[in-house]
Tab-separated table of C-alpha atoms and ligand atoms in Angstrom:
chain	number	residue	atom	x	y	z
A	287	MET	CA	13.147	30.529	24.485
A	288	ALA	CA	9.948	32.616	24.732
A	289	LEU	CA	11.642	35.555	22.983
A	290	LEU	CA	12.801	33.244	20.204
A	291	ARG	CA	9.235	32.088	19.697
A	292	PHE	CA	7.874	35.652	19.527
A	293	GLU	CA	10.517	36.534	16.948
A	294	ALA	CA	9.616	33.418	14.939
A	295	LEU	CA	5.924	34.389	15.043
A	296	LYS	CA	6.784	37.887	13.807
A	297	THR	CA	8.880	36.448	10.942
A	298	LEU	CA	6.180	34.040	9.826
A	299	SER	CA	3.420	36.650	10.021
A	300	GLU	CA	5.322	38.731	7.448
A	301	ARG	CA	6.042	35.918	5.010
A	302	PRO	CA	4.572	36.291	1.507
A	303	ARG	CA	2.652	33.416	-0.068
A	304	LEU	CA	4.286	31.492	-2.896
A	305	PRO	CA	1.362	30.985	-5.290
A	306	VAL	CA	1.524	27.819	-7.381
A	307	GLU	CA	-0.144	27.237	-10.751
A	308	LEU	CA	-0.627	23.888	-12.509
A	309	PRO	CA	1.530	23.598	-15.682
A	310	ASP	CA	-1.642	22.388	-17.397
A	311	PHE	CA	-5.092	22.065	-15.858
A	312	GLN	CA	-5.226	18.573	-17.380
A	313	VAL	CA	-2.873	16.576	-15.173
A	314	SER	CA	-2.885	13.749	-17.732
A	315	LYS	CA	-0.831	16.062	-20.024
A	316	PHE	CA	2.221	15.941	-17.721
A	317	PHE	CA	1.613	12.924	-15.438
A	318	GLY	CA	4.666	10.632	-15.444
A	319	GLU	CA	6.686	12.845	-17.823
A	320	ASN	CA	9.832	12.197	-15.736
A	321	VAL	CA	9.433	8.404	-15.646
A	322	PHE	CA	11.124	5.883	-17.952
A	323	GLY	CA	8.109	3.579	-17.820
A	324	PRO	CA	6.807	0.795	-20.093
A	325	ASP	CA	5.568	3.276	-22.766
A	326	GLN	CA	8.929	5.060	-22.989
A	327	MET	CA	10.725	1.693	-23.096
A	328	ARG	CA	8.455	0.375	-25.817
A	329	SER	CA	9.094	3.347	-28.067
A	330	ALA	CA	12.869	3.374	-27.411
A	331	LEU	CA	13.658	-0.361	-27.715
A	332	VAL	CA	13.281	-2.801	-30.592
A	333	PRO	CA	10.257	-5.079	-29.962
A	334	SER	CA	12.313	-8.244	-29.278
A	335	VAL	CA	14.391	-6.477	-26.564
A	336	TYR	CA	11.338	-4.778	-25.080
A	337	ASN	CA	9.516	-8.127	-24.821
A	338	LYS	CA	12.550	-9.719	-23.176
A	339	VAL	CA	12.601	-6.979	-20.493
A	340	ARG	CA	8.848	-7.241	-19.839
A	341	GLN	CA	9.069	-11.056	-19.566
A	342	ALA	CA	12.036	-10.838	-17.163
A	343	ILE	CA	10.178	-8.318	-14.989
A	344	LYS	CA	7.003	-10.424	-14.945
A	345	ASN	CA	8.774	-13.679	-14.095
A	346	HIS	CA	11.405	-12.239	-11.693
A	347	GLU	CA	14.177	-13.374	-14.053
A	348	LYS	CA	17.675	-12.020	-14.563
A	349	ILE	CA	18.159	-9.572	-17.447
A	350	ASP	CA	21.117	-10.566	-19.645
A	351	GLU	CA	24.002	-8.217	-20.435
A	352	THR	CA	23.044	-7.419	-24.046
A	353	THR	CA	19.491	-6.516	-23.008
A	354	ALA	CA	20.797	-4.403	-20.083
A	355	ASP	CA	23.118	-2.571	-22.518
A	356	ALA	CA	20.149	-1.785	-24.787
A	357	VAL	CA	18.028	-0.523	-21.864
A	358	ALA	CA	20.927	1.592	-20.507
A	359	SER	CA	21.552	3.189	-23.863
A	360	ALA	CA	17.827	3.934	-24.391
A	361	ALA	CA	17.465	5.354	-20.855
A	362	LYS	CA	20.535	7.556	-21.334
A	363	ALA	CA	19.243	8.952	-24.650
A	364	TRP	CA	15.787	9.630	-23.140
A	365	ALA	CA	17.271	11.284	-20.026
A	366	MET	CA	19.853	13.400	-21.868
A	367	ASN	CA	17.090	14.671	-24.105
A	368	LYS	CA	15.558	16.101	-20.913
A	369	GLY	CA	18.775	17.814	-19.775
A	370	VAL	CA	19.988	15.064	-17.417
A	371	THR	CA	23.753	14.943	-16.746
A	372	HIS	CA	24.132	12.299	-14.025
A	373	PHE	CA	22.764	8.898	-13.003
A	374	THR	CA	22.484	7.295	-9.596
A	375	HIS	CA	21.500	4.008	-8.060
A	376	TRP	CA	18.670	5.048	-5.731
A	377	PHE	CA	18.354	2.859	-2.633
A	378	GLN	CA	16.762	2.648	0.775
A	379	PRO	CA	19.337	1.978	3.508
A	380	LEU	CA	18.071	1.536	7.059
A	381	THR	CA	18.068	5.280	7.729
A	382	GLY	CA	14.339	5.887	7.253
A	383	GLY	CA	15.063	7.721	4.010
A	384	THR	CA	16.564	7.205	0.566
A	385	ALA	CA	20.182	7.387	-0.578
A	386	GLU	CA	21.932	8.294	-3.807
A	387	LYS	CA	25.477	8.648	-5.123
A	388	HIS	CA	25.598	10.508	-8.426
A	389	ASP	CA	27.912	9.599	-11.325
A	390	SER	CA	28.265	11.728	-14.409
A	391	PHE	CA	27.336	10.304	-17.835
A	392	PHE	CA	30.417	12.156	-19.052
A	393	ASP	CA	33.501	9.957	-19.220
A	394	ALA	CA	36.511	12.291	-19.383
A	395	LEU	CA	38.885	9.564	-20.635
A	396	ALA	CA	36.591	8.559	-23.474
A	397	GLY	CA	35.559	12.186	-24.047
A	398	ILE	CA	31.878	11.222	-24.496
A	399	GLU	CA	28.727	10.599	-22.450
A	400	LYS	CA	28.509	6.903	-21.552
A	401	PHE	CA	26.136	4.620	-19.666
A	402	LYS	CA	26.734	0.887	-19.945
A	403	GLY	CA	24.439	-2.012	-19.055
A	404	SER	CA	26.901	-3.088	-16.357
A	405	GLU	CA	26.558	0.364	-14.724
A	406	LEU	CA	22.780	0.066	-14.840
A	407	VAL	CA	22.786	-3.417	-13.327
A	408	GLN	CA	25.291	-3.023	-10.486
A	409	GLN	CA	27.223	-0.355	-8.550
A	410	GLU	CA	29.529	-0.538	-5.570
A	411	PRO	CA	28.834	2.220	-3.026
A	412	ASP	CA	30.820	2.150	0.220
A	413	ALA	CA	28.614	0.582	2.921
A	414	SER	CA	30.781	1.562	5.905
A	415	SER	CA	28.444	4.389	6.915
A	416	PHE	CA	25.137	2.491	6.586
A	417	PRO	CA	22.838	2.377	8.449
A	418	SER	CA	24.974	4.632	10.663
A	419	GLY	CA	28.559	5.871	10.620
A	420	GLY	CA	31.429	3.580	11.663
A	421	ILE	CA	29.372	0.390	11.937
A	422	ARG	CA	31.767	-1.521	9.660
A	423	SER	CA	35.492	-1.090	9.068
A	424	THR	CA	36.340	0.199	5.618
A	425	PHE	CA	38.164	-2.979	4.527
A	426	GLU	CA	35.027	-5.099	5.025
A	427	ALA	CA	32.525	-2.419	4.065
A	428	ARG	CA	32.003	-3.201	0.414
A	429	GLY	CA	28.324	-2.906	-0.536
A	430	TYR	CA	26.505	-3.502	-3.794
A	431	THR	CA	23.435	-1.921	-5.278
A	432	ALA	CA	21.618	-3.997	-7.900
A	433	TRP	CA	18.982	-2.771	-10.359
A	434	ASP	CA	15.351	-3.535	-9.536
A	435	PRO	CA	13.727	-3.483	-12.986
A	436	THR	CA	10.249	-3.940	-11.476
A	437	SER	CA	10.233	-0.273	-10.415
A	438	PRO	CA	10.724	2.282	-13.229
A	439	MET	CA	13.678	4.676	-13.479
A	440	PHE	CA	12.862	8.356	-13.046
A	441	ILE	CA	14.429	11.809	-13.365
A	442	TYR	CA	14.890	13.788	-10.166
A	443	GLY	CA	16.459	17.210	-10.670
A	444	ARG	CA	19.063	16.581	-13.383
A	445	THR	CA	19.758	13.001	-12.312
A	446	LEU	CA	18.472	9.696	-13.685
A	447	CYS	CA	17.521	7.613	-10.617
A	448	ILE	CA	17.628	3.810	-10.858
A	449	PRO	CA	15.706	1.970	-8.106
A	450	THR	CA	18.033	-0.653	-6.578
A	451	VAL	CA	18.445	-3.119	-3.721
A	452	PHE	CA	21.424	-2.697	-1.387
A	453	VAL	CA	23.389	-5.671	-0.017
A	454	SER	CA	26.758	-6.168	1.661
A	455	TYR	CA	29.519	-8.086	-0.159
A	456	THR	CA	28.760	-11.031	2.117
A	457	GLY	CA	25.186	-10.994	0.807
A	458	GLU	CA	23.527	-9.520	3.895
A	459	THR	CA	20.574	-7.233	3.332
A	460	LEU	CA	21.323	-3.579	4.083
A	461	ASP	CA	18.055	-2.022	2.983
A	462	THR	CA	14.287	-2.233	3.224
A	463	LYS	CA	13.651	-3.068	-0.445
A	464	SER	CA	15.323	-6.526	-0.631
A	465	PRO	CA	13.193	-8.080	2.163
A	466	LEU	CA	10.084	-6.590	0.538
A	467	LEU	CA	10.944	-8.105	-2.862
A	468	LYS	CA	11.666	-11.503	-1.245
A	469	ALA	CA	8.341	-11.369	0.624
A	470	LEU	CA	6.428	-10.435	-2.534
A	471	LYS	CA	8.012	-13.334	-4.410
A	472	ALA	CA	7.119	-15.757	-1.586
A	473	VAL	CA	3.512	-14.521	-1.570
A	474	ASP	CA	3.371	-14.783	-5.380
A	475	ASN	CA	4.667	-18.394	-5.353
A	476	ALA	CA	2.384	-19.562	-2.539
A	477	ALA	CA	-0.754	-17.742	-3.699
A	478	THR	CA	-0.297	-18.802	-7.345
A	479	LYS	CA	-0.174	-22.479	-6.273
A	480	VAL	CA	-3.489	-22.059	-4.443
A	481	CYS	CA	-5.095	-20.176	-7.363
A	482	GLN	CA	-3.973	-22.871	-9.802
A	483	LEU	CA	-6.105	-25.387	-7.915
A	484	PHE	CA	-9.050	-23.441	-9.331
A	485	ASP	CA	-7.626	-22.024	-12.565
A	486	LYS	CA	-4.552	-23.561	-14.221
A	487	ASP	CA	-3.978	-20.453	-16.378
A	488	ILE	CA	-3.074	-18.168	-13.460
A	489	GLN	CA	0.680	-17.477	-13.590
A	490	HIS	CA	1.197	-14.771	-10.992
A	491	VAL	CA	-0.467	-13.130	-8.008
A	492	SER	CA	0.558	-9.604	-7.112
A	493	ALA	CA	-0.257	-7.500	-4.068
A	494	SER	CA	-1.257	-3.834	-4.160
A	495	LEU	CA	-0.895	-0.959	-1.736
A	496	GLY	CA	-2.164	2.599	-1.380
A	497	CYS	CA	-0.606	4.113	1.709
A	498	GLU	CA	-1.930	7.390	3.012
A	499	GLN	CA	0.768	9.764	4.201
A	500	GLU	CA	-0.017	11.933	7.208
A	501	TYR	CA	2.254	14.855	8.060
A	502	PHE	CA	2.608	18.015	10.112
A	503	VAL	CA	3.499	21.370	8.577
A	504	VAL	CA	5.289	24.022	10.624
A	505	ASP	CA	6.797	27.357	9.613
A	506	LYS	CA	10.591	27.211	9.235
A	507	ALA	CA	11.126	29.967	11.852
A	508	LEU	CA	9.050	28.157	14.500
A	509	PHE	CA	10.798	24.884	13.594
A	510	MET	CA	14.254	26.457	14.036
A	511	ALA	CA	13.214	27.715	17.497
A	512	ARG	CA	12.613	24.110	18.595
A	513	PRO	CA	15.827	22.088	19.103
A	514	ASP	CA	13.839	18.844	19.586
A	515	LEU	CA	12.186	19.192	16.189
A	516	VAL	CA	15.512	20.102	14.552
A	517	MET	CA	17.380	17.174	16.123
A	518	SER	CA	14.754	14.425	16.060
A	519	GLY	CA	11.868	15.582	13.851
A	520	ARG	CA	9.424	15.070	16.710
A	521	THR	CA	8.313	16.599	20.013
A	522	VAL	CA	10.589	15.678	22.910
A	523	PHE	CA	9.620	18.398	25.370
A	524	GLY	CA	6.668	20.735	25.833
A	525	HIS	CA	3.240	20.621	27.358
A	526	SER	CA	-0.150	19.514	26.100
A	527	PRO	CA	-1.605	22.032	23.663
A	528	ALA	CA	-4.505	24.234	24.723
A	529	ARG	CA	-6.289	23.083	21.607
A	530	GLY	CA	-5.478	19.473	20.722
A	531	GLN	CA	-7.383	16.625	19.110
A	532	GLN	CA	-10.333	17.194	21.450
A	533	MET	CA	-11.393	20.023	19.114
A	534	GLU	CA	-13.221	18.863	16.015
A	535	ASP	CA	-12.802	21.933	13.830
A	536	HIS	CA	-9.606	20.861	12.059
A	537	TYR	CA	-10.424	17.483	10.539
A	538	PHE	CA	-11.578	17.997	6.924
A	539	GLY	CA	-11.664	21.785	7.617
A	540	SER	CA	-10.693	24.334	4.967
A	541	ILE	CA	-6.992	24.135	4.156
A	542	PRO	CA	-4.837	27.150	5.229
A	543	SER	CA	-3.608	29.096	2.173
A	544	ARG	CA	0.161	28.636	2.663
A	545	VAL	CA	-0.310	24.912	3.195
A	546	TYR	CA	-2.601	24.767	0.162
A	547	ASP	CA	0.170	26.332	-1.995
A	548	PHE	CA	2.630	23.780	-0.601
A	549	MET	CA	0.228	20.900	-1.317
A	550	LYS	CA	-0.332	21.996	-4.929
A	551	ASP	CA	3.409	22.401	-5.433
A	552	PHE	CA	4.406	18.917	-4.192
A	553	GLU	CA	1.447	17.325	-5.997
A	554	ILE	CA	2.700	18.735	-9.329
A	555	GLU	CA	6.232	17.428	-8.685
A	556	SER	CA	4.830	14.027	-7.651
A	557	TRP	CA	2.527	13.742	-10.678
A	558	LYS	CA	5.496	14.408	-12.986
A	559	LEU	CA	7.198	11.469	-11.226
A	560	GLY	CA	4.192	9.235	-11.869
A	561	ILE	CA	3.052	9.134	-8.226
A	562	PRO	CA	-0.749	8.766	-8.468
A	563	LEU	CA	-1.767	11.246	-5.727
A	564	ARG	CA	-5.524	11.644	-5.456
A	565	THR	CA	-6.669	12.969	-2.098
A	566	ARG	CA	-5.649	15.842	0.186
A	567	HIS	CA	-7.253	16.995	3.425
A	568	ASN	CA	-6.722	18.350	6.916
A	569	GLU	CA	-6.011	15.626	9.484
A	570	VAL	CA	-7.343	15.626	13.036
A	571	ALA	CA	-4.500	17.296	14.980
A	572	PRO	CA	-3.756	21.020	14.621
A	573	SER	CA	-1.470	21.608	11.621
A	574	GLN	CA	-1.684	17.942	10.589
A	575	PHE	CA	-2.586	17.017	6.997
A	576	GLU	CA	-2.882	13.973	4.772
A	577	VAL	CA	-2.204	13.010	1.182
A	578	ALA	CA	-3.316	9.696	-0.324
A	579	PRO	CA	-2.487	8.010	-3.656
A	580	LEU	CA	-4.342	5.398	-5.694
A	581	PHE	CA	-3.415	1.756	-5.121
A	582	GLU	CA	-0.421	0.358	-7.054
A	583	GLU	CA	1.701	-2.791	-7.037
A	584	VAL	CA	3.350	-2.936	-3.556
A	585	ASN	CA	6.993	-2.448	-4.583
A	586	VAL	CA	6.202	0.533	-6.808
A	587	ALA	CA	3.830	1.978	-4.182
A	588	ASN	CA	6.560	1.729	-1.566
A	589	ASP	CA	9.149	3.415	-3.814
A	590	HIS	CA	6.616	6.129	-4.551
A	591	ASN	CA	5.988	6.696	-0.857
A	592	GLN	CA	9.733	7.002	-0.136
A	593	LEU	CA	10.097	9.405	-3.050
A	594	LEU	CA	7.019	11.396	-2.009
A	595	MET	CA	8.479	12.093	1.455
A	596	ASP	CA	11.685	13.347	-0.194
A	597	VAL	CA	9.745	15.538	-2.651
A	598	MET	CA	7.636	17.002	0.189
A	599	THR	CA	10.734	17.816	2.260
A	600	ARG	CA	12.388	19.618	-0.667
A	601	VAL	CA	9.266	21.486	-1.788
A	602	ALA	CA	8.520	22.620	1.795
A	603	GLU	CA	11.843	24.472	1.763
A	604	ARG	CA	10.602	26.662	-1.160
A	605	HIS	CA	7.611	27.712	0.972
A	606	ASN	CA	9.650	28.381	4.150
A	607	LEU	CA	7.919	25.423	5.747
A	608	ARG	CA	9.138	22.227	7.366
A	609	VAL	CA	7.287	18.963	7.099
A	610	LEU	CA	7.357	16.354	9.892
A	611	PHE	CA	6.403	12.721	9.303
A	612	MET	CA	6.486	11.468	12.899
A	613	LYS	CA	2.982	10.693	14.029
A	614	ASN	CA	2.754	12.518	17.341
A	615	LEU	CA	1.332	15.828	18.436
A	616	LEU	CA	3.268	19.004	17.790
A	617	ARG	CA	3.262	20.625	21.183
A	618	ALA	CA	3.716	24.375	21.227
B	901	MG	MG1	-5.679	9.706	8.066
C-alpha cells in the first residue's frame, strides 16, 4: 500500500498542466449557447405557438400534441444545426446522479432524421434496474419519463437532453424531480392564496435556490491507490491527517495551479450550458474547494446542480484528477 502511494506521488509530480483559455473573455458571448431556452424558442416558433408554450409552463398546464410537435421540430432543427445526432430523456433516478438513454434522430426505416412531439413528451425506459439492479422483475418494470417543460433542453456532447420526470407504470415516483415539482406546485398554490389577500393580481409564487457545491480534488493516481475512494467515493479507512481543518491556511487561500485549470475548464463548460456560476474558492479542508452559482428558480437550479456535478466529473478526467462530492475529510 505504501509503495503504491509513493508510485502515485511520483506519477503526479511529473504530470504536465493542462492550461485552459476562455473561448472569449466576455462570458456573455457564449453563456447558454448550448441551451434551447426561451430566446431560442421565440425565434424558432411562430408567436401563437410560443405563447401557448410559455402559458403552459407558467400555469403548470399540459402541452397539447400539435404544440409539442412544433417544439420538437424546432428543437431538432436547432440541435442538428449544432452537430447533434441523438436525443435523450434526461432524468434523476434515485442513484444520486443523472441517467440518460440516447436515441438517434435518424430513422433508418424512414431514411430521414425525425423527432416527433410524442417522443419529446414521453419515453419508456426500462425501470427494472432503478434505483438498483434487480429490484423489479422485468415484466412489471415498465417506467415512463415525461417531459418537464419548465426546465430548458440542452446539448451535452452531441446529444439533445430533455429534462424529464421518471415514474413507474403504476404511477409511483422513481426519481427526485417529481416530488420536487409537486412540492413547488403546493407551495405556489398555498402562497398565492395568502398573497392574494393583499394583492388580487398575484397569480404565482415561485421559490429560488442558489446551492453552493463543495468538493474535494485528488490526483487520479492517488485516487486509484485508494480502494475506499474508488468503491464509495469517500474515506472508509485511514487516520486523522497531520494537517486537517485545525490549520487556517487553506480557506480562501491561493488556488493550486492544476486545480485552477480544472476550475476554469468546468466553468466554461457550465456557462455554455447556462449554469450561472459566479464564485470559486478554496474550502476549509485540505484539497477542498467550492463553486457557487447565482440564485435561480428551484427546479432549474436543481437540474443545474445535477448537471454541474456530471460536468465536473467528466472535466476532471481531462486533467487527470478525480472529484469527490462526499462531505468528509480526505484522510491520507
Ligand atoms: Mg462553503
